[in-house]
Amino acid sequence: LPPGGNPTLQSITPLPTDPDTTWGMSVLQAGGYVYVYGVSLDPSSGTYYGMKIARVPQGQSLNTTLWTYWNGTAWIAGEQNATFIHPGTILSGVEPQANGSGYVGVSIPGGSFGGTSVALSYACSPAGPWSSPVAVYTIPQITEYPGEMAYTPTFHPELSQNGLVVSYNINNFKYPGAWQQNVHEYQPQFLLLTNP
């Protein structure tokens, strides 16, 4: 990007096309690869099936012919071969642990309309197996205000110095115009987790 210039759209590259899997729920760079987590839902009922994972060499994300998928034992070509990694919840952020012992994932168990806490899960590899989610923070807005929901927690390693910074979003499904009456509605909330 030239100094003072604006980014411009050069092309669109279609990503894998499984209609029930939304790729990019979380993205992790580790060991020369980009790991892309996908959430698999029934589009009509919203039923959660589980998560899948793909990987591609760093710098090659747009080359979909290089994507491989975890089939439960190996990384192989073909999106149809991706199997569920079943982390027990939707991991919307995954990062290497600071001590190098594995990976940590963040989620809101129970989903956007029923989750009341931010939780962490752990794994030795990006594909898991993942531990059951452990609540590390109770979201106060859920109990304090009617109709509140929290969703999409994620990590912010670029802000993390003395712990791990996590954000989550809030909104109100009972009172759709609540954000017009409360400037703090529909804003990200930030947590600092020490010793995650």
PDB file of C-alpha atoms in Angstrom:
ATOM      1  CA  LEU A   1       0.000   0.000   0.000  1.00  0.00           C
ATOM      2  CA  PRO A   2       1.576   3.312  -0.974  1.00  0.00           C
ATOM      3  CA  PRO A   3       1.862   5.979   1.754  1.00  0.00           C
ATOM      4  CA  GLY A   4      -1.445   7.783   2.056  1.00  0.00           C
ATOM      5  CA  GLY A   5      -3.058   5.322  -0.359  1.00  0.00           C
ATOM      6  CA  ASN A   6      -6.266   3.422   0.115  1.00  0.00           C
ATOM      7  CA  PRO A   7      -6.638  -0.321  -0.324  1.00  0.00           C
ATOM      8  CA  THR A   8      -8.450  -1.384  -3.473  1.00  0.00           C
ATOM      9  CA  LEU A   9     -10.190  -4.638  -4.318  1.00  0.00           C
ATOM     10  CA  GLN A  10      -8.108  -6.632  -6.780  1.00  0.00           C
ATOM     11  CA  SER A  11      -9.930  -9.948  -6.863  1.00  0.00           C
ATOM     12  CA  ILE A  12     -12.249 -12.304  -5.035  1.00  0.00           C
ATOM     13  CA  THR A  13     -11.147 -15.873  -4.361  1.00  0.00           C
ATOM     14  CA  PRO A  14     -13.993 -18.247  -3.428  1.00  0.00           C
ATOM     15  CA  LEU A  15     -13.123 -20.350  -0.395  1.00  0.00           C
ATOM     16  CA  PRO A  16     -14.319 -23.920   0.209  1.00  0.00           C
ATOM     17  CA  THR A  17     -17.995 -24.382  -0.485  1.00  0.00           C
ATOM     18  CA  ASP A  18     -19.572 -26.771   2.035  1.00  0.00           C
ATOM     19  CA  PRO A  19     -22.931 -24.984   2.531  1.00  0.00           C
ATOM     20  CA  ASP A  20     -23.160 -26.010   6.201  1.00  0.00           C
ATOM     21  CA  THR A  21     -19.649 -24.901   7.225  1.00  0.00           C
ATOM     22  CA  THR A  22     -18.616 -21.296   7.735  1.00  0.00           C
ATOM     23  CA  TRP A  23     -14.823 -21.188   7.519  1.00  0.00           C
ATOM     24  CA  GLY A  24     -12.907 -18.509   9.375  1.00  0.00           C
ATOM     25  CA  MET A  25     -14.619 -18.645  12.770  1.00  0.00           C
ATOM     26  CA  SER A  26     -11.068 -18.586  14.097  1.00  0.00           C
ATOM     27  CA  VAL A  27      -7.672 -18.444  12.413  1.00  0.00           C
ATOM     28  CA  LEU A  28      -4.348 -19.509  13.933  1.00  0.00           C
ATOM     29  CA  GLN A  29      -0.795 -19.161  12.588  1.00  0.00           C
ATOM     30  CA  ALA A  30       1.582 -21.806  13.922  1.00  0.00           C
ATOM     31  CA  GLY A  31       4.435 -23.944  12.637  1.00  0.00           C
ATOM     32  CA  GLY A  32       4.458 -22.516   9.108  1.00  0.00           C
ATOM     33  CA  TYR A  33       0.723 -23.043   8.596  1.00  0.00           C
ATOM     34  CA  VAL A  34      -2.469 -21.047   8.836  1.00  0.00           C
ATOM     35  CA  TYR A  35      -5.162 -23.103  10.577  1.00  0.00           C
ATOM     36  CA  VAL A  36      -8.711 -22.136   9.639  1.00  0.00           C
ATOM     37  CA  TYR A  37     -11.542 -23.226  11.937  1.00  0.00           C
ATOM     38  CA  GLY A  38     -15.023 -23.657  10.539  1.00  0.00           C
ATOM     39  CA  VAL A  39     -18.309 -23.947  12.366  1.00  0.00           C
ATOM     40  CA  SER A  40     -20.878 -26.355  10.973  1.00  0.00           C
ATOM     41  CA  LEU A  41     -24.531 -25.427  11.471  1.00  0.00           C
ATOM     42  CA  ASP A  42     -27.836 -26.418   9.921  1.00  0.00           C
ATOM     43  CA  PRO A  43     -28.727 -23.166   8.117  1.00  0.00           C
ATOM     44  CA  SER A  44     -32.479 -23.561   8.583  1.00  0.00           C
ATOM     45  CA  SER A  45     -32.650 -24.615  12.240  1.00  0.00           C
ATOM     46  CA  GLY A  46     -29.344 -23.217  13.533  1.00  0.00           C
ATOM     47  CA  THR A  47     -28.488 -26.644  15.002  1.00  0.00           C
ATOM     48  CA  TYR A  48     -24.787 -26.769  15.885  1.00  0.00           C
ATOM     49  CA  TYR A  49     -23.015 -29.885  14.573  1.00  0.00           C
ATOM     50  CA  GLY A  50     -19.429 -29.125  15.533  1.00  0.00           C
ATOM     51  CA  MET A  51     -16.252 -27.550  14.272  1.00  0.00           C
ATOM     52  CA  LYS A  52     -13.932 -28.538  11.450  1.00  0.00           C
ATOM     53  CA  ILE A  53     -10.377 -27.443  10.750  1.00  0.00           C
ATOM     54  CA  ALA A  54      -8.324 -26.866   7.624  1.00  0.00           C
ATOM     55  CA  ARG A  55      -4.731 -25.787   7.166  1.00  0.00           C
ATOM     56  CA  VAL A  56      -2.716 -24.144   4.429  1.00  0.00           C
ATOM     57  CA  PRO A  57       0.958 -23.082   4.245  1.00  0.00           C
ATOM     58  CA  GLN A  58       1.474 -19.504   5.466  1.00  0.00           C
ATOM     59  CA  GLY A  59       1.247 -17.011   2.634  1.00  0.00           C
ATOM     60  CA  GLN A  60      -0.860 -19.393   0.504  1.00  0.00           C
ATOM     61  CA  SER A  61      -4.337 -18.920   2.005  1.00  0.00           C
ATOM     62  CA  LEU A  62      -5.899 -17.862  -1.290  1.00  0.00           C
ATOM     63  CA  ASN A  63      -4.554 -20.929  -3.082  1.00  0.00           C
ATOM     64  CA  THR A  64      -7.451 -23.225  -2.197  1.00  0.00           C
ATOM     65  CA  THR A  65      -5.787 -26.181  -3.946  1.00  0.00           C
ATOM     66  CA  LEU A  66      -3.251 -26.211  -1.081  1.00  0.00           C
ATOM     67  CA  TRP A  67      -5.888 -26.424   1.662  1.00  0.00           C
ATOM     68  CA  THR A  68      -5.916 -29.721   3.553  1.00  0.00           C
ATOM     69  CA  TYR A  69      -8.477 -30.877   6.110  1.00  0.00           C
ATOM     70  CA  TRP A  70      -8.245 -32.849   9.343  1.00  0.00           C
ATOM     71  CA  ASN A  71     -10.038 -36.172   8.878  1.00  0.00           C
ATOM     72  CA  GLY A  72      -9.444 -37.384  12.437  1.00  0.00           C
ATOM     73  CA  THR A  73      -6.022 -38.902  11.800  1.00  0.00           C
ATOM     74  CA  ALA A  74      -4.296 -36.925   9.026  1.00  0.00           C
ATOM     75  CA  TRP A  75      -4.368 -33.756   6.932  1.00  0.00           C
ATOM     76  CA  ILE A  76      -5.766 -34.625   3.493  1.00  0.00           C
ATOM     77  CA  ALA A  77      -7.129 -32.813   0.446  1.00  0.00           C
ATOM     78  CA  GLY A  78     -10.856 -32.450  -0.131  1.00  0.00           C
ATOM     79  CA  GLU A  79     -13.223 -30.433   2.024  1.00  0.00           C
ATOM     80  CA  GLN A  80     -15.646 -33.377   2.087  1.00  0.00           C
ATOM     81  CA  ASN A  81     -13.040 -35.269   4.161  1.00  0.00           C
ATOM     82  CA  ALA A  82     -13.086 -32.777   7.051  1.00  0.00           C
ATOM     83  CA  THR A  83     -14.406 -34.360  10.205  1.00  0.00           C
ATOM     84  CA  PHE A  84     -15.771 -32.713  13.334  1.00  0.00           C
ATOM     85  CA  ILE A  85     -13.189 -31.900  15.982  1.00  0.00           C
ATOM     86  CA  HIS A  86     -15.967 -31.531  18.605  1.00  0.00           C
ATOM     87  CA  PRO A  87     -14.527 -28.972  21.001  1.00  0.00           C
ATOM     88  CA  GLY A  88     -17.886 -28.989  22.836  1.00  0.00           C
ATOM     89  CA  THR A  89     -18.480 -25.355  21.895  1.00  0.00           C
ATOM     90  CA  ILE A  90     -17.759 -22.870  19.101  1.00  0.00           C
ATOM     91  CA  LEU A  91     -14.133 -21.765  19.404  1.00  0.00           C
ATOM     92  CA  SER A  92     -14.084 -18.200  18.095  1.00  0.00           C
ATOM     93  CA  GLY A  93     -10.461 -17.583  19.014  1.00  0.00           C
ATOM     94  CA  VAL A  94      -7.441 -19.907  19.185  1.00  0.00           C
ATOM     95  CA  GLU A  95      -3.885 -18.958  20.206  1.00  0.00           C
ATOM     96  CA  PRO A  96      -0.685 -20.753  21.170  1.00  0.00           C
ATOM     97  CA  GLN A  97      -0.207 -20.817  24.942  1.00  0.00           C
ATOM     98  CA  ALA A  98       2.472 -18.405  26.144  1.00  0.00           C
ATOM     99  CA  ASN A  99       4.493 -21.206  27.749  1.00  0.00           C
ATOM    100  CA  GLY A 100       4.567 -23.161  24.469  1.00  0.00           C
ATOM    101  CA  SER A 101       2.758 -26.172  25.946  1.00  0.00           C
ATOM    102  CA  GLY A 102      -0.162 -26.201  23.532  1.00  0.00           C
ATOM    103  CA  TYR A 103      -3.122 -24.124  22.421  1.00  0.00           C
ATOM    104  CA  VAL A 104      -5.943 -22.276  24.125  1.00  0.00           C
ATOM    105  CA  GLY A 105      -9.380 -21.619  22.629  1.00  0.00           C
ATOM    106  CA  VAL A 106     -12.034 -19.177  23.798  1.00  0.00           C
ATOM    107  CA  SER A 107     -15.798 -19.587  23.563  1.00  0.00           C
ATOM    108  CA  ILE A 108     -19.148 -18.758  25.110  1.00  0.00           C
ATOM    109  CA  PRO A 109     -20.673 -22.178  25.893  1.00  0.00           C
ATOM    110  CA  GLY A 110     -24.399 -22.219  25.258  1.00  0.00           C
ATOM    111  CA  GLY A 111     -24.176 -19.954  22.226  1.00  0.00           C
ATOM    112  CA  SER A 112     -25.170 -16.354  21.633  1.00  0.00           C
ATOM    113  CA  PHE A 113     -28.640 -16.584  23.160  1.00  0.00           C
ATOM    114  CA  GLY A 114     -27.884 -18.860  26.090  1.00  0.00           C
ATOM    115  CA  GLY A 115     -24.259 -18.346  27.073  1.00  0.00           C
ATOM    116  CA  THR A 116     -23.483 -16.629  30.354  1.00  0.00           C
ATOM    117  CA  SER A 117     -19.704 -17.015  30.592  1.00  0.00           C
ATOM    118  CA  VAL A 118     -16.440 -16.740  28.695  1.00  0.00           C
ATOM    119  CA  ALA A 119     -14.683 -20.105  28.772  1.00  0.00           C
ATOM    120  CA  LEU A 120     -11.307 -21.543  27.796  1.00  0.00           C
ATOM    121  CA  SER A 121     -10.478 -24.944  26.284  1.00  0.00           C
ATOM    122  CA  TYR A 122      -7.016 -26.461  25.823  1.00  0.00           C
ATOM    123  CA  ALA A 123      -5.358 -28.789  23.319  1.00  0.00           C
ATOM    124  CA  CYS A 124      -1.867 -30.065  22.537  1.00  0.00           C
ATOM    125  CA  SER A 125      -2.368 -29.566  18.778  1.00  0.00           C
ATOM    126  CA  PRO A 126      -4.519 -27.156  16.731  1.00  0.00           C
ATOM    127  CA  ALA A 127      -6.869 -30.026  15.814  1.00  0.00           C
ATOM    128  CA  GLY A 128      -7.248 -31.195  19.398  1.00  0.00           C
ATOM    129  CA  PRO A 129      -8.536 -33.194  21.121  1.00  0.00           C
ATOM    130  CA  TRP A 130      -9.861 -30.169  23.010  1.00  0.00           C
ATOM    131  CA  SER A 131     -10.658 -30.151  26.713  1.00  0.00           C
ATOM    132  CA  SER A 132     -14.155 -29.316  27.900  1.00  0.00           C
ATOM    133  CA  PRO A 133     -14.666 -25.557  28.197  1.00  0.00           C
ATOM    134  CA  VAL A 134     -13.941 -24.101  31.646  1.00  0.00           C
ATOM    135  CA  ALA A 135     -15.669 -20.829  32.566  1.00  0.00           C
ATOM    136  CA  VAL A 136     -13.197 -18.093  33.503  1.00  0.00           C
ATOM    137  CA  TYR A 137     -15.538 -15.087  33.569  1.00  0.00           C
ATOM    138  CA  THR A 138     -19.264 -14.619  34.178  1.00  0.00           C
ATOM    139  CA  ILE A 139     -20.671 -12.039  31.770  1.00  0.00           C
ATOM    140  CA  PRO A 140     -22.398  -9.448  33.985  1.00  0.00           C
ATOM    141  CA  GLN A 141     -24.586  -7.940  31.273  1.00  0.00           C
ATOM    142  CA  ILE A 142     -26.481 -11.229  30.864  1.00  0.00           C
ATOM    143  CA  THR A 143     -27.788 -11.176  34.440  1.00  0.00           C
ATOM    144  CA  GLU A 144     -28.047  -7.394  34.843  1.00  0.00           C
ATOM    145  CA  TYR A 145     -30.134  -6.467  31.809  1.00  0.00           C
ATOM    146  CA  PRO A 146     -33.139  -8.229  30.227  1.00  0.00           C
ATOM    147  CA  GLY A 147     -32.602  -9.665  26.774  1.00  0.00           C
ATOM    148  CA  GLU A 148     -28.813  -9.290  26.699  1.00  0.00           C
ATOM    149  CA  MET A 149     -26.704 -11.697  24.707  1.00  0.00           C
ATOM    150  CA  ALA A 150     -22.962 -12.090  24.343  1.00  0.00           C
ATOM    151  CA  TYR A 151     -21.170 -13.515  21.333  1.00  0.00           C
ATOM    152  CA  THR A 152     -17.905 -14.101  19.451  1.00  0.00           C
ATOM    153  CA  PRO A 153     -15.182 -13.851  22.072  1.00  0.00           C
ATOM    154  CA  THR A 154     -11.699 -13.653  20.620  1.00  0.00           C
ATOM    155  CA  PHE A 155      -8.096 -13.119  21.646  1.00  0.00           C
ATOM    156  CA  HIS A 156      -6.008  -9.994  21.077  1.00  0.00           C
ATOM    157  CA  PRO A 157      -2.367 -11.088  21.280  1.00  0.00           C
ATOM    158  CA  GLU A 158      -1.292  -7.713  19.887  1.00  0.00           C
ATOM    159  CA  LEU A 159      -2.612  -6.097  23.106  1.00  0.00           C
ATOM    160  CA  SER A 160      -1.469  -8.816  25.493  1.00  0.00           C
ATOM    161  CA  GLN A 161       1.580  -8.084  27.647  1.00  0.00           C
ATOM    162  CA  ASN A 162       0.848  -9.135  31.223  1.00  0.00           C
ATOM    163  CA  GLY A 163      -1.776 -11.723  30.384  1.00  0.00           C
ATOM    164  CA  LEU A 164      -4.113 -12.512  27.526  1.00  0.00           C
ATOM    165  CA  VAL A 165      -6.632  -9.904  26.342  1.00  0.00           C
ATOM    166  CA  VAL A 166     -10.033 -11.287  25.341  1.00  0.00           C
ATOM    167  CA  SER A 167     -12.946  -9.366  23.901  1.00  0.00           C
ATOM    168  CA  TYR A 168     -16.583 -10.334  23.509  1.00  0.00           C
ATOM    169  CA  ASN A 169     -19.521  -8.469  22.005  1.00  0.00           C
ATOM    170  CA  ILE A 170     -22.901  -7.731  23.523  1.00  0.00           C
ATOM    171  CA  ASN A 171     -26.258  -6.903  22.029  1.00  0.00           C
ATOM    172  CA  ASN A 172     -29.912  -7.161  22.991  1.00  0.00           C
ATOM    173  CA  PHE A 173     -32.292  -9.559  21.241  1.00  0.00           C
ATOM    174  CA  LYS A 174     -35.347  -8.570  23.313  1.00  0.00           C
ATOM    175  CA  TYR A 175     -35.135  -4.829  22.693  1.00  0.00           C
ATOM    176  CA  PRO A 176     -33.694  -4.369  19.185  1.00  0.00           C
ATOM    177  CA  GLY A 177     -33.366  -0.577  19.567  1.00  0.00           C
ATOM    178  CA  ALA A 178     -31.554  -0.814  22.922  1.00  0.00           C
ATOM    179  CA  TRP A 179     -28.281   0.386  21.391  1.00  0.00           C
ATOM    180  CA  GLN A 180     -29.991   3.685  20.500  1.00  0.00           C
ATOM    181  CA  GLN A 181     -30.831   4.308  24.162  1.00  0.00           C
ATOM    182  CA  ASN A 182     -27.587   3.065  25.728  1.00  0.00           C
ATOM    183  CA  VAL A 183     -24.265   4.141  24.249  1.00  0.00           C
ATOM    184  CA  HIS A 184     -22.591   1.093  25.837  1.00  0.00           C
ATOM    185  CA  GLU A 185     -24.861  -1.385  24.094  1.00  0.00           C
ATOM    186  CA  TYR A 186     -23.443  -3.144  21.035  1.00  0.00           C
ATOM    187  CA  GLN A 187     -19.834  -2.445  22.009  1.00  0.00           C
ATOM    188  CA  PRO A 188     -16.977  -4.870  22.587  1.00  0.00           C
ATOM    189  CA  GLN A 189     -16.069  -5.667  26.166  1.00  0.00           C
ATOM    190  CA  PHE A 190     -12.451  -6.479  27.109  1.00  0.00           C
ATOM    191  CA  LEU A 191     -10.979  -8.798  29.731  1.00  0.00           C
ATOM    192  CA  LEU A 192      -7.394  -9.348  30.846  1.00  0.00           C
ATOM    193  CA  LEU A 193      -6.774 -12.977  31.786  1.00  0.00           C
ATOM    194  CA  THR A 194      -3.634 -13.699  33.775  1.00  0.00           C
ATOM    195  CA  ASN A 195      -2.181 -17.232  33.731  1.00  0.00           C
ATOM    196  CA  PRO A 196      -4.583 -18.455  31.037  1.00  0.00           C
TER     197      PRO A 196
END
